[in-house]
Amino acid sequence: MIQKLVNKFNAKSKVHLFVIFLVFGLSGSISLWISSPIMLALDLKNIFNNYLIYIFFRVLIIIPIYQIILIIIATFFGEFQYFWKFEKKFLKRIKLIK
């Protein structure tokens, strides 16, 4: 099972796979942590009375934050090239680059 994950993520080894998962996990957690003060500063909770609309806008704010944080965290772990390829693939999917 672990070997399938190593192959799926194009990891060089099990340790590299662990680093990849660590970068993804830290990036997600930090993105959520950073989005809270941004949401408070924008005061969107009071602007949108509907919780679903509030969550929708929070997700819209988290997505670009996550992309930036992912590259920063990956750089700290020496995995910039790996995650830059991942980032380019994501940007191509949402049609921001060719």
PDB file of N, CA and C in Angstrom, residues 16-49:
ATOM      1  N   HIS A  16      10.746  10.456   1.510  1.00  0.00           N
ATOM      2  CA  HIS A  16      10.328  11.557   0.644  1.00  0.00           C
ATOM      3  C   HIS A  16       8.804  11.682   0.638  1.00  0.00           C
ATOM      4  N   LEU A  17       8.112  10.547   0.629  1.00  0.00           N
ATOM      5  CA  LEU A  17       6.648  10.555   0.703  1.00  0.00           C
ATOM      6  C   LEU A  17       6.188  11.195   2.010  1.00  0.00           C
ATOM      7  N   PHE A  18       6.860  10.868   3.103  1.00  0.00           N
ATOM      8  CA  PHE A  18       6.526  11.464   4.393  1.00  0.00           C
ATOM      9  C   PHE A  18       6.708  12.987   4.345  1.00  0.00           C
ATOM     10  N   VAL A  19       7.791  13.446   3.730  1.00  0.00           N
ATOM     11  CA  VAL A  19       8.043  14.887   3.618  1.00  0.00           C
ATOM     12  C   VAL A  19       6.955  15.544   2.772  1.00  0.00           C
ATOM     13  N   ILE A  20       6.547  14.890   1.699  1.00  0.00           N
ATOM     14  CA  ILE A  20       5.477  15.424   0.846  1.00  0.00           C
ATOM     15  C   ILE A  20       4.194  15.573   1.655  1.00  0.00           C
ATOM     16  N   PHE A  21       3.818  14.536   2.392  1.00  0.00           N
ATOM     17  CA  PHE A  21       2.608  14.605   3.211  1.00  0.00           C
ATOM     18  C   PHE A  21       2.736  15.663   4.304  1.00  0.00           C
ATOM     19  N   LEU A  22       3.917  15.792   4.872  1.00  0.00           N
ATOM     20  CA  LEU A  22       4.154  16.797   5.905  1.00  0.00           C
ATOM     21  C   LEU A  22       3.971  18.206   5.338  1.00  0.00           C
ATOM     22  N   VAL A  23       4.497  18.448   4.153  1.00  0.00           N
ATOM     23  CA  VAL A  23       4.353  19.758   3.517  1.00  0.00           C
ATOM     24  C   VAL A  23       2.876  20.045   3.227  1.00  0.00           C
ATOM     25  N   PHE A  24       2.159  19.068   2.683  1.00  0.00           N
ATOM     26  CA  PHE A  24       0.730  19.253   2.421  1.00  0.00           C
ATOM     27  C   PHE A  24      -0.031  19.535   3.717  1.00  0.00           C
ATOM     28  N   GLY A  25       0.248  18.781   4.760  1.00  0.00           N
ATOM     29  CA  GLY A  25      -0.451  18.947   6.029  1.00  0.00           C
ATOM     30  C   GLY A  25      -0.178  20.290   6.681  1.00  0.00           C
ATOM     31  N   LEU A  26       1.093  20.668   6.732  1.00  0.00           N
ATOM     32  CA  LEU A  26       1.439  21.961   7.323  1.00  0.00           C
ATOM     33  C   LEU A  26       0.845  23.110   6.522  1.00  0.00           C
ATOM     34  N   SER A  27       0.877  23.005   5.214  1.00  0.00           N
ATOM     35  CA  SER A  27       0.346  24.068   4.358  1.00  0.00           C
ATOM     36  C   SER A  27      -1.153  24.252   4.583  1.00  0.00           C
ATOM     37  N   GLY A  28      -1.866  23.159   4.659  1.00  0.00           N
ATOM     38  CA  GLY A  28      -3.307  23.243   4.898  1.00  0.00           C
ATOM     39  C   GLY A  28      -3.631  23.842   6.252  1.00  0.00           C
ATOM     40  N   SER A  29      -2.927  23.391   7.277  1.00  0.00           N
ATOM     41  CA  SER A  29      -3.176  23.899   8.628  1.00  0.00           C
ATOM     42  C   SER A  29      -2.845  25.380   8.747  1.00  0.00           C
ATOM     43  N   ILE A  30      -1.719  25.775   8.188  1.00  0.00           N
ATOM     44  CA  ILE A  30      -1.314  27.182   8.268  1.00  0.00           C
ATOM     45  C   ILE A  30      -2.265  28.055   7.453  1.00  0.00           C
ATOM     46  N   SER A  31      -2.733  27.557   6.316  1.00  0.00           N
ATOM     47  CA  SER A  31      -3.685  28.323   5.500  1.00  0.00           C
ATOM     48  C   SER A  31      -4.979  28.585   6.258  1.00  0.00           C
ATOM     49  N   LEU A  32      -5.472  27.574   6.944  1.00  0.00           N
ATOM     50  CA  LEU A  32      -6.684  27.770   7.749  1.00  0.00           C
ATOM     51  C   LEU A  32      -6.439  28.754   8.881  1.00  0.00           C
ATOM     52  N   TRP A  33      -5.285  28.639   9.502  1.00  0.00           N
ATOM     53  CA  TRP A  33      -4.937  29.521  10.617  1.00  0.00           C
ATOM     54  C   TRP A  33      -4.829  30.973  10.149  1.00  0.00           C
ATOM     55  N   ILE A  34      -4.238  31.187   8.982  1.00  0.00           N
ATOM     56  CA  ILE A  34      -4.077  32.540   8.454  1.00  0.00           C
ATOM     57  C   ILE A  34      -5.402  33.113   7.952  1.00  0.00           C
ATOM     58  N   SER A  35      -6.285  32.272   7.462  1.00  0.00           N
ATOM     59  CA  SER A  35      -7.540  32.772   6.907  1.00  0.00           C
ATOM     60  C   SER A  35      -8.472  33.355   7.973  1.00  0.00           C
ATOM     61  N   SER A  36      -8.366  32.880   9.205  1.00  0.00           N
ATOM     62  CA  SER A  36      -9.251  33.389  10.263  1.00  0.00           C
ATOM     63  C   SER A  36      -9.091  34.887  10.498  1.00  0.00           C
ATOM     64  N   PRO A  37      -7.864  35.410  10.715  1.00  0.00           N
ATOM     65  CA  PRO A  37      -7.754  36.854  10.909  1.00  0.00           C
ATOM     66  C   PRO A  37      -8.130  37.657   9.661  1.00  0.00           C
ATOM     67  N   ILE A  38      -7.933  37.079   8.483  1.00  0.00           N
ATOM     68  CA  ILE A  38      -8.337  37.776   7.260  1.00  0.00           C
ATOM     69  C   ILE A  38      -9.854  37.897   7.217  1.00  0.00           C
ATOM     70  N   MET A  39     -10.527  36.819   7.564  1.00  0.00           N
ATOM     71  CA  MET A  39     -11.994  36.861   7.588  1.00  0.00           C
ATOM     72  C   MET A  39     -12.500  37.855   8.630  1.00  0.00           C
ATOM     73  N   LEU A  40     -11.838  37.905   9.770  1.00  0.00           N
ATOM     74  CA  LEU A  40     -12.232  38.881  10.792  1.00  0.00           C
ATOM     75  C   LEU A  40     -11.992  40.307  10.321  1.00  0.00           C
ATOM     76  N   ALA A  41     -10.859  40.533   9.664  1.00  0.00           N
ATOM     77  CA  ALA A  41     -10.539  41.872   9.178  1.00  0.00           C
ATOM     78  C   ALA A  41     -11.536  42.330   8.115  1.00  0.00           C
ATOM     79  N   LEU A  42     -11.961  41.398   7.267  1.00  0.00           N
ATOM     80  CA  LEU A  42     -12.943  41.745   6.240  1.00  0.00           C
ATOM     81  C   LEU A  42     -14.363  41.814   6.793  1.00  0.00           C
ATOM     82  N   ASP A  43     -14.544  41.322   8.007  1.00  0.00           N
ATOM     83  CA  ASP A  43     -15.844  41.344   8.704  1.00  0.00           C
ATOM     84  C   ASP A  43     -16.950  40.671   7.882  1.00  0.00           C
ATOM     85  N   LEU A  44     -16.590  39.581   7.213  1.00  0.00           N
ATOM     86  CA  LEU A  44     -17.549  38.898   6.353  1.00  0.00           C
ATOM     87  C   LEU A  44     -18.654  38.186   7.128  1.00  0.00           C
ATOM     88  N   LYS A  45     -18.389  37.850   8.375  1.00  0.00           N
ATOM     89  CA  LYS A  45     -19.416  37.167   9.170  1.00  0.00           C
ATOM     90  C   LYS A  45     -20.633  38.079   9.376  1.00  0.00           C
ATOM     91  N   ASN A  46     -20.371  39.363   9.548  1.00  0.00           N
ATOM     92  CA  ASN A  46     -21.471  40.315   9.723  1.00  0.00           C
ATOM     93  C   ASN A  46     -22.074  40.747   8.393  1.00  0.00           C
ATOM     94  N   ILE A  47     -21.298  40.700   7.334  1.00  0.00           N
ATOM     95  CA  ILE A  47     -21.808  41.083   6.015  1.00  0.00           C
ATOM     96  C   ILE A  47     -22.746  40.013   5.477  1.00  0.00           C
ATOM     97  N   PHE A  48     -22.350  38.756   5.622  1.00  0.00           N
ATOM     98  CA  PHE A  48     -23.167  37.642   5.131  1.00  0.00           C
ATOM     99  C   PHE A  48     -23.841  36.954   6.309  1.00  0.00           C
ATOM    100  N   ASN A  49     -25.135  37.040   6.345  1.00  0.00           N
ATOM    101  CA  ASN A  49     -25.885  36.401   7.426  1.00  0.00           C
ATOM    102  C   ASN A  49     -26.018  34.894   7.200  1.00  0.00           C
TER     103      ASN A  49
END
